[in-house]
Coordinates of C-alpha atoms in Angstrom, one line a residue:
Chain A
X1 CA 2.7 22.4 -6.9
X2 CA 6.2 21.4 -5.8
X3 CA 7.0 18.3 -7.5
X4 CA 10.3 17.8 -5.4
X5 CA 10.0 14.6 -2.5
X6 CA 12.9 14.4 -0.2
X7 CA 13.9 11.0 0.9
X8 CA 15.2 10.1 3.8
X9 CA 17.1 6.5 4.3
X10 CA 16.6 5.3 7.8
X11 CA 17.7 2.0 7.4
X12 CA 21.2 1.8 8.3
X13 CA 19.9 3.0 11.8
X14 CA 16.1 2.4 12.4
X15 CA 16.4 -0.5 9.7
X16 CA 19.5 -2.1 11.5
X17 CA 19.0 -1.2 15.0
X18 CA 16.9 -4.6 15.8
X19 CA 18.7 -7.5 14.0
X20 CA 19.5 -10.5 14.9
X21 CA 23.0 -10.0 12.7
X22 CA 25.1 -7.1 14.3
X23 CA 26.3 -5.2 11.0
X24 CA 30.5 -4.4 11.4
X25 CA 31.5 -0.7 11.1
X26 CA 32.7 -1.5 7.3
X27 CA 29.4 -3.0 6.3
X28 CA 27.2 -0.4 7.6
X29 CA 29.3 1.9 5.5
X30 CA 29.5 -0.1 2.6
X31 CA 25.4 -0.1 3.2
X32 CA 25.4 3.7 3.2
X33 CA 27.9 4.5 0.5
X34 CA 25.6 2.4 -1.5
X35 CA 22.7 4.2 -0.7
X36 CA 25.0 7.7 -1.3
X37 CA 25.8 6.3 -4.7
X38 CA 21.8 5.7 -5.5
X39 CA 21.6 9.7 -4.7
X40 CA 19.5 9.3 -1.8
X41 CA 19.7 12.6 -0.5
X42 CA 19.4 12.1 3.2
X43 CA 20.6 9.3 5.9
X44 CA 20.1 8.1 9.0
X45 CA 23.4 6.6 9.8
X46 CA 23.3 5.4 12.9
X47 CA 22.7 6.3 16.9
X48 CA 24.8 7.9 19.7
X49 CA 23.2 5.3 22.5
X50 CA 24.5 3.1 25.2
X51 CA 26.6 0.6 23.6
X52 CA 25.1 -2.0 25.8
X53 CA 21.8 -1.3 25.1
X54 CA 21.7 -1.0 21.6
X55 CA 25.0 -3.0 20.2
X56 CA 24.4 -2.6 16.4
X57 CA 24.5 0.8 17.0
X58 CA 28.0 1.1 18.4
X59 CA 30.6 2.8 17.1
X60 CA 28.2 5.3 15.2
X61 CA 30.9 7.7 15.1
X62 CA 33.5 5.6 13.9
X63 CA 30.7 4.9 11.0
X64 CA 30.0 8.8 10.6
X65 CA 34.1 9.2 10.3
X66 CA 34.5 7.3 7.0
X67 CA 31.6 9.2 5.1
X68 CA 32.0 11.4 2.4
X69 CA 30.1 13.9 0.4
X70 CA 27.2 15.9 0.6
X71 CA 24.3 13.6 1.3
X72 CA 22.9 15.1 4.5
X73 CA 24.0 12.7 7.6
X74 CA 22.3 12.4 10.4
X75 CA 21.8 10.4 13.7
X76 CA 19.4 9.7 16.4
X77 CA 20.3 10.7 19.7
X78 CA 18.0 10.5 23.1
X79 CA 19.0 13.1 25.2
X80 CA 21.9 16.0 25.9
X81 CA 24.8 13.2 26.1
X82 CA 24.1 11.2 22.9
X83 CA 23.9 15.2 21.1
X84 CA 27.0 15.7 22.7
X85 CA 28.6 12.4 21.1
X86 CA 27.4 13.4 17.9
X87 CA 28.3 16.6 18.3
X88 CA 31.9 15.5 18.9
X89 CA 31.5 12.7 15.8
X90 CA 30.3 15.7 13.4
X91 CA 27.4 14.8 12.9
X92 CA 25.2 17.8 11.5
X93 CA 21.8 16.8 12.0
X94 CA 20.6 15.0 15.1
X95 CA 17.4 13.4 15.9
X96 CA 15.4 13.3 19.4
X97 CA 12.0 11.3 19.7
X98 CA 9.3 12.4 21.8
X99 CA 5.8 11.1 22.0
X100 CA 2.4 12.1 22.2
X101 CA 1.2 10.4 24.9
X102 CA 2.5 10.3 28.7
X103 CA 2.4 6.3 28.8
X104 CA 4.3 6.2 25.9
X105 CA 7.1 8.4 27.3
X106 CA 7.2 7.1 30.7
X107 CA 7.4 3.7 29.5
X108 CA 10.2 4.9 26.7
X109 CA 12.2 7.0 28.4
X110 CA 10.9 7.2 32.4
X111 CA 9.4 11.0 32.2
X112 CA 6.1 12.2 31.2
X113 CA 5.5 14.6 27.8
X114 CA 5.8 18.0 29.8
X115 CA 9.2 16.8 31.1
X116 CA 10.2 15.0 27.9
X117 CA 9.9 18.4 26.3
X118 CA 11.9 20.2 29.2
X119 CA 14.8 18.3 28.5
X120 CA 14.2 18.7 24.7
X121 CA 14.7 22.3 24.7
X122 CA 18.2 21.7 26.4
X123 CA 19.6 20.3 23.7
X124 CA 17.6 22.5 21.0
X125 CA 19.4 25.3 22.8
X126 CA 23.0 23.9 22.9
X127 CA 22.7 23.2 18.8
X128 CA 21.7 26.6 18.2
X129 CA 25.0 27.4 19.9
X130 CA 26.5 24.8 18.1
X131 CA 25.6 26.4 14.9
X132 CA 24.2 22.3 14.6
X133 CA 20.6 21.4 13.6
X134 CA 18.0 19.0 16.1
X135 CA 15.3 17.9 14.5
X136 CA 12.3 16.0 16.3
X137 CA 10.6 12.4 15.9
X138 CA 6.8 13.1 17.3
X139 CA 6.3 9.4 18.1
X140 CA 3.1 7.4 17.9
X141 CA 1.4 10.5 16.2
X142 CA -1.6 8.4 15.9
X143 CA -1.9 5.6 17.9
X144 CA 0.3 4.6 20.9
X145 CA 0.0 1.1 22.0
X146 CA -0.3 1.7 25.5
X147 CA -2.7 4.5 25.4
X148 CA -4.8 4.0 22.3
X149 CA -6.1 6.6 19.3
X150 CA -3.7 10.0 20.1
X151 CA -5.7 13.2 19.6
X152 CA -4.8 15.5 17.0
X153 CA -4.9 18.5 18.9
X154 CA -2.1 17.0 21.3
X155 CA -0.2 16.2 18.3
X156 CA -0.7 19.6 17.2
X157 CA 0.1 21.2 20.6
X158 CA 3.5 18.6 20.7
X159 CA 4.6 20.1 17.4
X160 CA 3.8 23.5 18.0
X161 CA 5.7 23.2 21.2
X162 CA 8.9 21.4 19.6
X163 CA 9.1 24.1 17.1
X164 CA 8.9 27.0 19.2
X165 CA 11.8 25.8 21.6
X166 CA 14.0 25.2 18.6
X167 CA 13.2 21.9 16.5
X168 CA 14.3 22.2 12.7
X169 CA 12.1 20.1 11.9
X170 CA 8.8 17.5 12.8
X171 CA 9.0 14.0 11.6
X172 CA 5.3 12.8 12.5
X173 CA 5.9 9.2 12.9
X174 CA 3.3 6.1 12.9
X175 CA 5.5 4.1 15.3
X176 CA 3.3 0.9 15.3
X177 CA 1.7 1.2 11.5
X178 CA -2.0 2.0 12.9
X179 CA -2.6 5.2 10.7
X180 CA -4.6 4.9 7.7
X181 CA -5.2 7.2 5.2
X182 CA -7.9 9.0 6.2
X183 CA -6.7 10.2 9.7
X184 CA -3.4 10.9 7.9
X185 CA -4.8 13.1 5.7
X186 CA -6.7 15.0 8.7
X187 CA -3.4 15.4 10.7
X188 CA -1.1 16.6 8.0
X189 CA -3.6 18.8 6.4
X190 CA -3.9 20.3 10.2
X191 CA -0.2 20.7 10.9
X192 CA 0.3 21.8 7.2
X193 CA -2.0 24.7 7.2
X194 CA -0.8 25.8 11.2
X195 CA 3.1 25.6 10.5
X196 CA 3.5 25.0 6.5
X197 CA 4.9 22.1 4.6
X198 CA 8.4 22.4 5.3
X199 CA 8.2 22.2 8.8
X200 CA 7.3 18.1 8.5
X201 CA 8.4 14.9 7.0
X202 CA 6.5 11.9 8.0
X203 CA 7.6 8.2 8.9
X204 CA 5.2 5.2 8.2
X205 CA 5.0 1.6 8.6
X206 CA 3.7 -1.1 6.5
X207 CA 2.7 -3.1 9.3
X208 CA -0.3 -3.0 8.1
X209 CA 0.0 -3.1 4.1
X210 CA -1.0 0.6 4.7
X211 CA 2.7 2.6 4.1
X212 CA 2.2 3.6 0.4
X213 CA -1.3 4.4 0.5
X214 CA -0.5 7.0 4.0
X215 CA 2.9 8.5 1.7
X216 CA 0.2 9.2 -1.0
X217 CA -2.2 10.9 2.1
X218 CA 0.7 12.8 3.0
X219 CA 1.5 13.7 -0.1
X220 CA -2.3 15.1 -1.1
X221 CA -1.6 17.1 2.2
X222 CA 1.7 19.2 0.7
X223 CA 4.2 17.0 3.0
X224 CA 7.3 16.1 0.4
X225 CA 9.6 14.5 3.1
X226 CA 9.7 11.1 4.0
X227 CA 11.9 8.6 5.8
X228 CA 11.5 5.0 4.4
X229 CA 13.9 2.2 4.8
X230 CA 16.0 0.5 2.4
X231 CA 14.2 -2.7 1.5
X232 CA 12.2 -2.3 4.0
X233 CA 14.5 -3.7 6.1
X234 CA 13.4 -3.2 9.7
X235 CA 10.4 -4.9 12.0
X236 CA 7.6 -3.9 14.1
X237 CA 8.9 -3.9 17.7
X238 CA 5.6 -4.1 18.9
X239 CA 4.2 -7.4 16.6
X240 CA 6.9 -10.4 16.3
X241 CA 6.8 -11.0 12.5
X242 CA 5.1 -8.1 11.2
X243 CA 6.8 -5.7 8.7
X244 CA 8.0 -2.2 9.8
X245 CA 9.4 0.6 8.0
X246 CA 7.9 1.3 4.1
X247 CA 10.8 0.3 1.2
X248 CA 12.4 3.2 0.1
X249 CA 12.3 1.5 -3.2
X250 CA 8.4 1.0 -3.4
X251 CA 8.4 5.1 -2.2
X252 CA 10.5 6.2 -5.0
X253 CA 8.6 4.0 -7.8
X254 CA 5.1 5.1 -6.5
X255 CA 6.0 9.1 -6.2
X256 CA 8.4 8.8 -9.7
X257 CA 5.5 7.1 -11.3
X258 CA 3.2 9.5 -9.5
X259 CA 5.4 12.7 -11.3
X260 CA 7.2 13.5 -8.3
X261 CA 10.9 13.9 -8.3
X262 CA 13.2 12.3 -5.7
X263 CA 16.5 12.8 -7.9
X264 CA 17.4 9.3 -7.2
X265 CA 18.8 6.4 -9.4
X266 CA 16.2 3.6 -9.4
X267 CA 18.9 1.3 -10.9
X268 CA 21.4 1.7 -8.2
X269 CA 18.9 2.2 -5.3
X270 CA 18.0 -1.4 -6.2
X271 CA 21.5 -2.5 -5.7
X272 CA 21.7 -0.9 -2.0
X273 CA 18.4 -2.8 -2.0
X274 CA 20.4 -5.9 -2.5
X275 CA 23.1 -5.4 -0.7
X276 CA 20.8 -4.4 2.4
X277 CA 19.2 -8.1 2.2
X278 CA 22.7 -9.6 1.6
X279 CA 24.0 -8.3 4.5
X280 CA 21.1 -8.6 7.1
X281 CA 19.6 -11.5 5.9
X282 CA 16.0 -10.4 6.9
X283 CA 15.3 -7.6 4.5
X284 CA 12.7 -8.8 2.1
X285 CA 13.2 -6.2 -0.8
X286 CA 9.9 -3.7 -2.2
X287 CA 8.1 -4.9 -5.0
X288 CA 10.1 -2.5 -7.6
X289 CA 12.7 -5.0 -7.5
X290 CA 10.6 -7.1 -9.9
X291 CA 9.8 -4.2 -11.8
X292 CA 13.6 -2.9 -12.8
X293 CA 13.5 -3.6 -16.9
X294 CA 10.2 -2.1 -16.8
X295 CA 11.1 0.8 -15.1
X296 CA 14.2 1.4 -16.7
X297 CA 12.4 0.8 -20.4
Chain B
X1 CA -20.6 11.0 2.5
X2 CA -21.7 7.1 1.8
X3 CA -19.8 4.7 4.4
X4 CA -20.7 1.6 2.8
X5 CA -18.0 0.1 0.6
X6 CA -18.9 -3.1 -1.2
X7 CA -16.2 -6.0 -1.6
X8 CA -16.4 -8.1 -4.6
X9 CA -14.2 -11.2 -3.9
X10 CA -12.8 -12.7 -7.0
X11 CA -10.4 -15.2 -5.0
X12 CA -12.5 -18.2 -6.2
X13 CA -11.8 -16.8 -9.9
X14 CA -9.3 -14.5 -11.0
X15 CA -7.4 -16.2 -7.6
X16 CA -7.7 -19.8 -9.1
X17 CA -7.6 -19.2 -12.2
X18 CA -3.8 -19.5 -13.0
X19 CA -2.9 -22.0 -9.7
X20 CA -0.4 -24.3 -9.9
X21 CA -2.7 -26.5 -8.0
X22 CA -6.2 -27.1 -9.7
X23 CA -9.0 -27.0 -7.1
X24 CA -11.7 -30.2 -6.7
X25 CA -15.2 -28.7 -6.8
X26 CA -16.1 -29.1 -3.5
X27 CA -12.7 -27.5 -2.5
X28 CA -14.0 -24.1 -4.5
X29 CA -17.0 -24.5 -2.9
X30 CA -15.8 -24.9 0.8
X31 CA -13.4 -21.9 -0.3
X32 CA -16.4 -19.8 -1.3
X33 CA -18.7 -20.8 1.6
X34 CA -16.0 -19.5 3.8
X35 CA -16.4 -16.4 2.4
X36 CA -20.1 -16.6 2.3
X37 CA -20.4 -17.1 6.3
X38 CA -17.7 -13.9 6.9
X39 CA -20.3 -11.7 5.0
X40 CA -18.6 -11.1 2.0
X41 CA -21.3 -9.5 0.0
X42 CA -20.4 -10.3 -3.8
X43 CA -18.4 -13.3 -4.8
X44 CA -17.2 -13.9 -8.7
X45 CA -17.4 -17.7 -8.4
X46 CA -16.0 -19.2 -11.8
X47 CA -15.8 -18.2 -15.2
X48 CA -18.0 -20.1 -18.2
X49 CA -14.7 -20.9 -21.0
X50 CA -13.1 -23.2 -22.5
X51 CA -12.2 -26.1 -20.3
X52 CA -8.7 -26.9 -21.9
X53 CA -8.2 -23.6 -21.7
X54 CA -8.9 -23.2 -18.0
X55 CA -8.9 -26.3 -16.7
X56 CA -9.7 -24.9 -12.7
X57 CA -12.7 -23.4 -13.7
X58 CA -14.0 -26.5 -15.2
X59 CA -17.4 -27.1 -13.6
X60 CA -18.7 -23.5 -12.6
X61 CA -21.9 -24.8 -13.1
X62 CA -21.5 -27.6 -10.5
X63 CA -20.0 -25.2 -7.7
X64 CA -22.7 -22.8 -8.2
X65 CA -25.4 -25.4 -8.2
X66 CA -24.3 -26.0 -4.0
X67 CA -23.9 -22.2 -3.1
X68 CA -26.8 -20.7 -1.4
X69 CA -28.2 -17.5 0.3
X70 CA -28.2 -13.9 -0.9
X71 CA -25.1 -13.1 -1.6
X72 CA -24.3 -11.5 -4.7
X73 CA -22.6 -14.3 -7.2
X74 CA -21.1 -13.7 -10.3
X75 CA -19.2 -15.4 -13.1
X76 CA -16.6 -13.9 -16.1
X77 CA -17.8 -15.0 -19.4
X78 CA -15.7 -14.0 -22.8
X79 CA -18.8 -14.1 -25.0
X80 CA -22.3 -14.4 -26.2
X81 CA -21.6 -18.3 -25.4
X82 CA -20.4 -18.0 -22.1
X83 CA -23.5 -15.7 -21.2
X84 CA -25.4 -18.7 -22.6
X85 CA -23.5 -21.5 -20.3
X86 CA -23.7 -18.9 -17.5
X87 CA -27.5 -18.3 -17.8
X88 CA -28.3 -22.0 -17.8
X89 CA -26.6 -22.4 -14.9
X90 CA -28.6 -20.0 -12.5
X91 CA -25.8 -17.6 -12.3
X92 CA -27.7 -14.1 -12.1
X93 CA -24.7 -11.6 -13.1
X94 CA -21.8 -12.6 -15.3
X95 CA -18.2 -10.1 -16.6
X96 CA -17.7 -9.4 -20.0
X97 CA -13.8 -7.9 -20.2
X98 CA -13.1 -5.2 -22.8
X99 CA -10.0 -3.8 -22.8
X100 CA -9.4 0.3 -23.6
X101 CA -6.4 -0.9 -26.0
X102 CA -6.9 -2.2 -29.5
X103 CA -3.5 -4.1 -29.4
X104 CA -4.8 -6.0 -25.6
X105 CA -8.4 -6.7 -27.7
X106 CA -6.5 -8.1 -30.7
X107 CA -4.0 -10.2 -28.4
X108 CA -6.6 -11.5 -26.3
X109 CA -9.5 -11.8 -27.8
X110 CA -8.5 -11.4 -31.6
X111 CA -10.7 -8.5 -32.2
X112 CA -10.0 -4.7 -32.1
X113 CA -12.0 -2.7 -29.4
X114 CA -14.9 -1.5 -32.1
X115 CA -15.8 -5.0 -33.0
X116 CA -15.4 -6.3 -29.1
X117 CA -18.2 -3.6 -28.3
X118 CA -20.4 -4.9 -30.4
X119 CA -19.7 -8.1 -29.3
X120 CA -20.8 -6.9 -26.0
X121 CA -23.8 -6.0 -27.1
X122 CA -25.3 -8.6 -28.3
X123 CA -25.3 -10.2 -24.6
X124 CA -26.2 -7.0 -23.3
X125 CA -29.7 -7.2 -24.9
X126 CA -29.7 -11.0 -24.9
X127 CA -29.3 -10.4 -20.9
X128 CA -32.0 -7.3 -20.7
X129 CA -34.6 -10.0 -22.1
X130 CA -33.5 -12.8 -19.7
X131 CA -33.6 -10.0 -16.6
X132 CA -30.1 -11.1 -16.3
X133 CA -27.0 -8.9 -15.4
X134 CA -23.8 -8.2 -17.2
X135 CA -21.2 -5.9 -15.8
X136 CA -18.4 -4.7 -17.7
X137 CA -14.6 -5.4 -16.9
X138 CA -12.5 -2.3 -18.4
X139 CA -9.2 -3.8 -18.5
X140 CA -6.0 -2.3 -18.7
X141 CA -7.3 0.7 -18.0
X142 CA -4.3 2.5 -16.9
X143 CA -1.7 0.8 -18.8
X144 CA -1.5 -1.7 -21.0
X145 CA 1.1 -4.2 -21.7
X146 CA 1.4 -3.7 -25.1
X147 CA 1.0 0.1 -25.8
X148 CA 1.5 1.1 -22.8
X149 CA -0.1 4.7 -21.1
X150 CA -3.4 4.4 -21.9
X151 CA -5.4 7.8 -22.6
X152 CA -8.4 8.4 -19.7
X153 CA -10.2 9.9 -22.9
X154 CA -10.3 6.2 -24.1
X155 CA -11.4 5.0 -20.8
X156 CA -14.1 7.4 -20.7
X157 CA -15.3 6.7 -24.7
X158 CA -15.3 3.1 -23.7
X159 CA -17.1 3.0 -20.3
X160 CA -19.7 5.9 -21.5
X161 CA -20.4 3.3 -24.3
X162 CA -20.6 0.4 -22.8
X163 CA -23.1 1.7 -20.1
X164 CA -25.3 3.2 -23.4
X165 CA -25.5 -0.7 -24.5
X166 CA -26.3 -1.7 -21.5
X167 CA -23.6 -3.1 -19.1
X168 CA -24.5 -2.9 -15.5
X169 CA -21.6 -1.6 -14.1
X170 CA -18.1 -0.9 -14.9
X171 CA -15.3 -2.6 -13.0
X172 CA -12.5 -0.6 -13.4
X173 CA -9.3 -2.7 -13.9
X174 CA -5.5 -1.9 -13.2
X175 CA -4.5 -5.7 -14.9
X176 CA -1.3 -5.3 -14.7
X177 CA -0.8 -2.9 -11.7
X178 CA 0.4 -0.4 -13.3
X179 CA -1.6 2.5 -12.0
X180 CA -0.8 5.3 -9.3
X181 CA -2.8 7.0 -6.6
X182 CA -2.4 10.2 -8.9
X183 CA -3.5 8.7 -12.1
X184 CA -6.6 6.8 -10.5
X185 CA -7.7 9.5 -8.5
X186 CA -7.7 11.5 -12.0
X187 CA -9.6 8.6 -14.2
X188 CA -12.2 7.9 -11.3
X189 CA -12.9 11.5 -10.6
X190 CA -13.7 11.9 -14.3
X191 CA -15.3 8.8 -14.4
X192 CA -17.7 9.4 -11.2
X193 CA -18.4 13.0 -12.2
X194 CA -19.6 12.1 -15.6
X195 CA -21.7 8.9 -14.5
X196 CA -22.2 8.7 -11.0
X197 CA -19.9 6.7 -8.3
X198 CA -22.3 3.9 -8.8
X199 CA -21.9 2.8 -12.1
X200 CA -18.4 2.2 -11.5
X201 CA -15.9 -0.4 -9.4
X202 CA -12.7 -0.8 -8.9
X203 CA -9.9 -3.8 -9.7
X204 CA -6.7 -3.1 -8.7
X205 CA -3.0 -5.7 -8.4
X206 CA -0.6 -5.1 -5.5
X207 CA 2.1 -5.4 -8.3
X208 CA 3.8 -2.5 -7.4
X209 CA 2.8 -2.4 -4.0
X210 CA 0.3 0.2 -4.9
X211 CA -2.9 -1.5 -4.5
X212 CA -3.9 0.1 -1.2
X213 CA -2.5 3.2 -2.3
X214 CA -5.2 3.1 -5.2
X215 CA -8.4 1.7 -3.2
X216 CA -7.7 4.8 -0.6
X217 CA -7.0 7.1 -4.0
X218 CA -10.7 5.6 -5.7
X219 CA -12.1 6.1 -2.1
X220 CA -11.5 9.6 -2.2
X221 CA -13.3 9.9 -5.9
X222 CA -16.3 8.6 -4.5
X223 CA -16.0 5.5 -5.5
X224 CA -17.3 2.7 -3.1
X225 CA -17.2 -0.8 -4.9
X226 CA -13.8 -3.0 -4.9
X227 CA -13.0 -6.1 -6.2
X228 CA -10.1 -7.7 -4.0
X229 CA -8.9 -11.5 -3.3
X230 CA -8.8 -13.4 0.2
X231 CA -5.5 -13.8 1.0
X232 CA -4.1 -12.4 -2.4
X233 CA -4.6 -15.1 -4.0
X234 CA -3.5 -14.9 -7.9
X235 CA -0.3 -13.7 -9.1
X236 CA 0.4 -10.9 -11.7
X237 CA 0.4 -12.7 -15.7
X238 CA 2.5 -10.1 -16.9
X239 CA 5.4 -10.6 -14.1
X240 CA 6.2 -14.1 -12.8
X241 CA 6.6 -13.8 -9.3
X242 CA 5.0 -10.3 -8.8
X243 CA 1.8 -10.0 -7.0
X244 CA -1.3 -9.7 -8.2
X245 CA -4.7 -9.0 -6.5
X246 CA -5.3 -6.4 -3.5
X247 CA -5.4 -9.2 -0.5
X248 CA -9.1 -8.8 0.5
X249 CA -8.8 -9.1 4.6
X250 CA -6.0 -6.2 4.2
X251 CA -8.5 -3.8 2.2
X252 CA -11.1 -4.5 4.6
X253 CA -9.0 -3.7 7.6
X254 CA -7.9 0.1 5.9
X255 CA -11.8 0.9 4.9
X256 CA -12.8 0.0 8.3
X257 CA -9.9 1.6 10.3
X258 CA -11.0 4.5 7.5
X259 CA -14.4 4.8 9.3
X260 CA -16.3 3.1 6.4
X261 CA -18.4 -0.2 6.9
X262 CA -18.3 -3.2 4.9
X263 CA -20.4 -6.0 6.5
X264 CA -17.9 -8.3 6.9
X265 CA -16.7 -10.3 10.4
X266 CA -12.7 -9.8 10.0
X267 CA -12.4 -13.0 11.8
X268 CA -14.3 -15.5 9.4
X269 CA -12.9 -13.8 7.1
X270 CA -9.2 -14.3 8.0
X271 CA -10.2 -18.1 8.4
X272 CA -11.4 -18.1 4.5
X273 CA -7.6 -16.6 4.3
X274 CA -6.3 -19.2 5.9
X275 CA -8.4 -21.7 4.1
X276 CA -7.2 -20.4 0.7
X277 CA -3.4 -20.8 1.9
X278 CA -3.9 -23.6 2.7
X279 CA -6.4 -25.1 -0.3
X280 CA -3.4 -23.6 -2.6
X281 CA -0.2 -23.3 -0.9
X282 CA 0.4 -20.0 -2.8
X283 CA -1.5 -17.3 -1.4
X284 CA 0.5 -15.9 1.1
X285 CA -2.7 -13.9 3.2
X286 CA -2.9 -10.6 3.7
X287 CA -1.1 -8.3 6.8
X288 CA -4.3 -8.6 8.6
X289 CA -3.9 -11.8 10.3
X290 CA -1.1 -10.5 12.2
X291 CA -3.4 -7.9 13.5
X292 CA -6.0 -10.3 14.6
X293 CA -6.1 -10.0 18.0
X294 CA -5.3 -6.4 18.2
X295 CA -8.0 -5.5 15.4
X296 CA -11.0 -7.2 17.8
X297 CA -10.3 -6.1 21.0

């Protein structure tokens, strides 16, 4: 069994994106160098949209710019101009979001699923001249809050769709934390057996105190990638108050402890954990903050 | 498969026990009538010991006395005399705790585990001719403080004893939440294949944010009893500041999302949540409420 979780850090973008605080360029990189240092081996570093719209999110390039290393980088983009700004920033990996439903996608981004995956395939196109590497967010993957419970078969027929016109890779996300375990472990065991492990990382929420217990579906599935957010820093756009993204910190001590390797440093993850609250003032922290002599004995 | 998963509530002990704030009588018992009228099947509501030693569980015998219907009501007793105080109070089912660990039996009860199971036995057959029931509490099952990875050959010798002398069921207990999905989903496997899912429930902390994570790995090893407390109440001994019980409204809302049934109105029950916030001003309530409105419509 391969014993080998990838991580990937989406809280300087996904985590950052909806706070009150607006980070500066040199905190945000001072956030992601300390998540670099921790040996987190994948980022999310920020998002090539309209300034206006999304202000914490500007000057994602000039972020991108001051990064060393080989931690791979990567940033979310929603259509053929934000992959040509990241593109132009250097960025290797991008990310597009597409949902399941129709609602969801003509409320998100004015165009239905069909459509939605039209304009997807430009851009997987255009990277594979690039020699660059689009990899795709299938959003509310189990519940979407305008239509309901998604079927698995269109999640399925989403992903099989996005791969075939070029997607690297599938992150199944649980945009509003309604997943639970057990239809977790139904739709990963599906796509898993259809396309294979590696095809998939998955993206929970805690909204729901749920987010460990559907990483450990996953996981009993064969999925070994998984975004989580530096201490869990990040809300639930959809329910003022609630919790968002899982703690990348409580994800590492549950799949270390669980015999997994993620090849990061608890120690200094828990200082990017700090930091992260330090500097947003709304991150709460994962529970393995309490638990650092113990884990380190 | 069986749906029906049974929720043993030990807010009212194991949740009060260690307060800040100790509770008036009729305060538990408002606290545990809440509970009663949201169809919370079993309910531990006291323990018989020492009264300087546990000053707020002083009186169990007076909250019983007011508590009525058919719901299941237990107590914890550490002995032959607390089975005595327990009995002549009306209470039908009262906890023993054994722990797998020699060191944790020494520490806590100044006996090693050998002498502690014969200990048990005694009120065992003292129970058998009072048609009474005593269930079992196999504590630090996973880890223990002191000696730390406990072997699931222990667990096994101990448990396979303790049924042969008599104990009604097994709880299960992760005391200081140290256990992972993996690790339980091995024990309870083992455990339910040798003796049959029910013999056995399940006790797990949110310490390490794993608690969920555990109830959904137990779930899947057939096992379909849980103890949890409304709200969270009760903190972790071993870490001050950490977490300590499974909050109960939150492992209701995951079985129930899950498919299973547990009897319980959601709604009630987040107002025995709210109650025991506010009867304590330390239980901080599960992620459920914020679901409330969403979760019944």
């Amino acid at each position: 069994m391969n014993k080998h979780v990838i991580i990937n850090d989406v809280g300087p973008r996904d985590g950052l994106q909806n706070q009150p605080r607006v980070l500066e360029i040199h905190q945000r990189v001072e956030l992601i160098n300390a998540l670099v240092a921790a040996g987190v081996p994948e980022i999310e570093v920020g998002a090539f949209v309209s300034p206006k719209a999304v202000p914490a999110m500007a000057g994602t390039d000039k972020v991108f710019a001051q990064l060393k290393g080989d931690t791979v980088f990567s940033a979310l983009i929603p259509n053929m101009r934000g992959y040509q700004s990241a593109k132009e920033a250097g960025v290797p990996l991008s990310s597009l979001v597409v949902a399941v439903s129709n609602t969801m996608n003509e409320k998100n981004i004015g165009m239905n699923t069909d459509t939605a995956l039209v304009a997807c395939q430009g851009v997987f196109a255009q990277a594979q001249q690039d020699n660059s590497e689009v990899q795709a967010y299938v959003a509310t993957a189990w519940e979407c809050p305008f239509e309901g419970e998604v079927s698995q078969a269109d999640v399925i027929d989403v992903s099989a769709r996005l791969l075939a016109i070029g997607a690297k890779r599938i992150v199944v996300a649980d945009t509003i934390g309604a997943a639970n375990p057990a239809n977790v472990t139904s739709l990963m065991n599906a796509l898993v057996e259809k396309f294979g492990a590696e095809r998939f990382a998955c993206h929970f929420h805690d909204t729901r105190a749920m987010g460990l217990a559907n990483v450990y579906a996953a996981l009993t599935a064969g999925v070994r990638r998984f975004d989580a957010s530096i201490a869990g820093l990040g809300g639930c756009p959809f329910a003022p108050g609630a919790s968002g993204n899982v703690a990348t910190e409580d994800v590492v001590m549950m799949v270390e402890q669980m015999g997994f390797v993620t090849g990061i440093d608890m120690k200094k993850l828990l200082t990017a954990s700090d930091l992260a609250i330090q500097l947003t003032g709304t991150a709460k922290g994962g529970k393995a903050k309490l638990w650092i002599e113990k884990y380190l004995s």
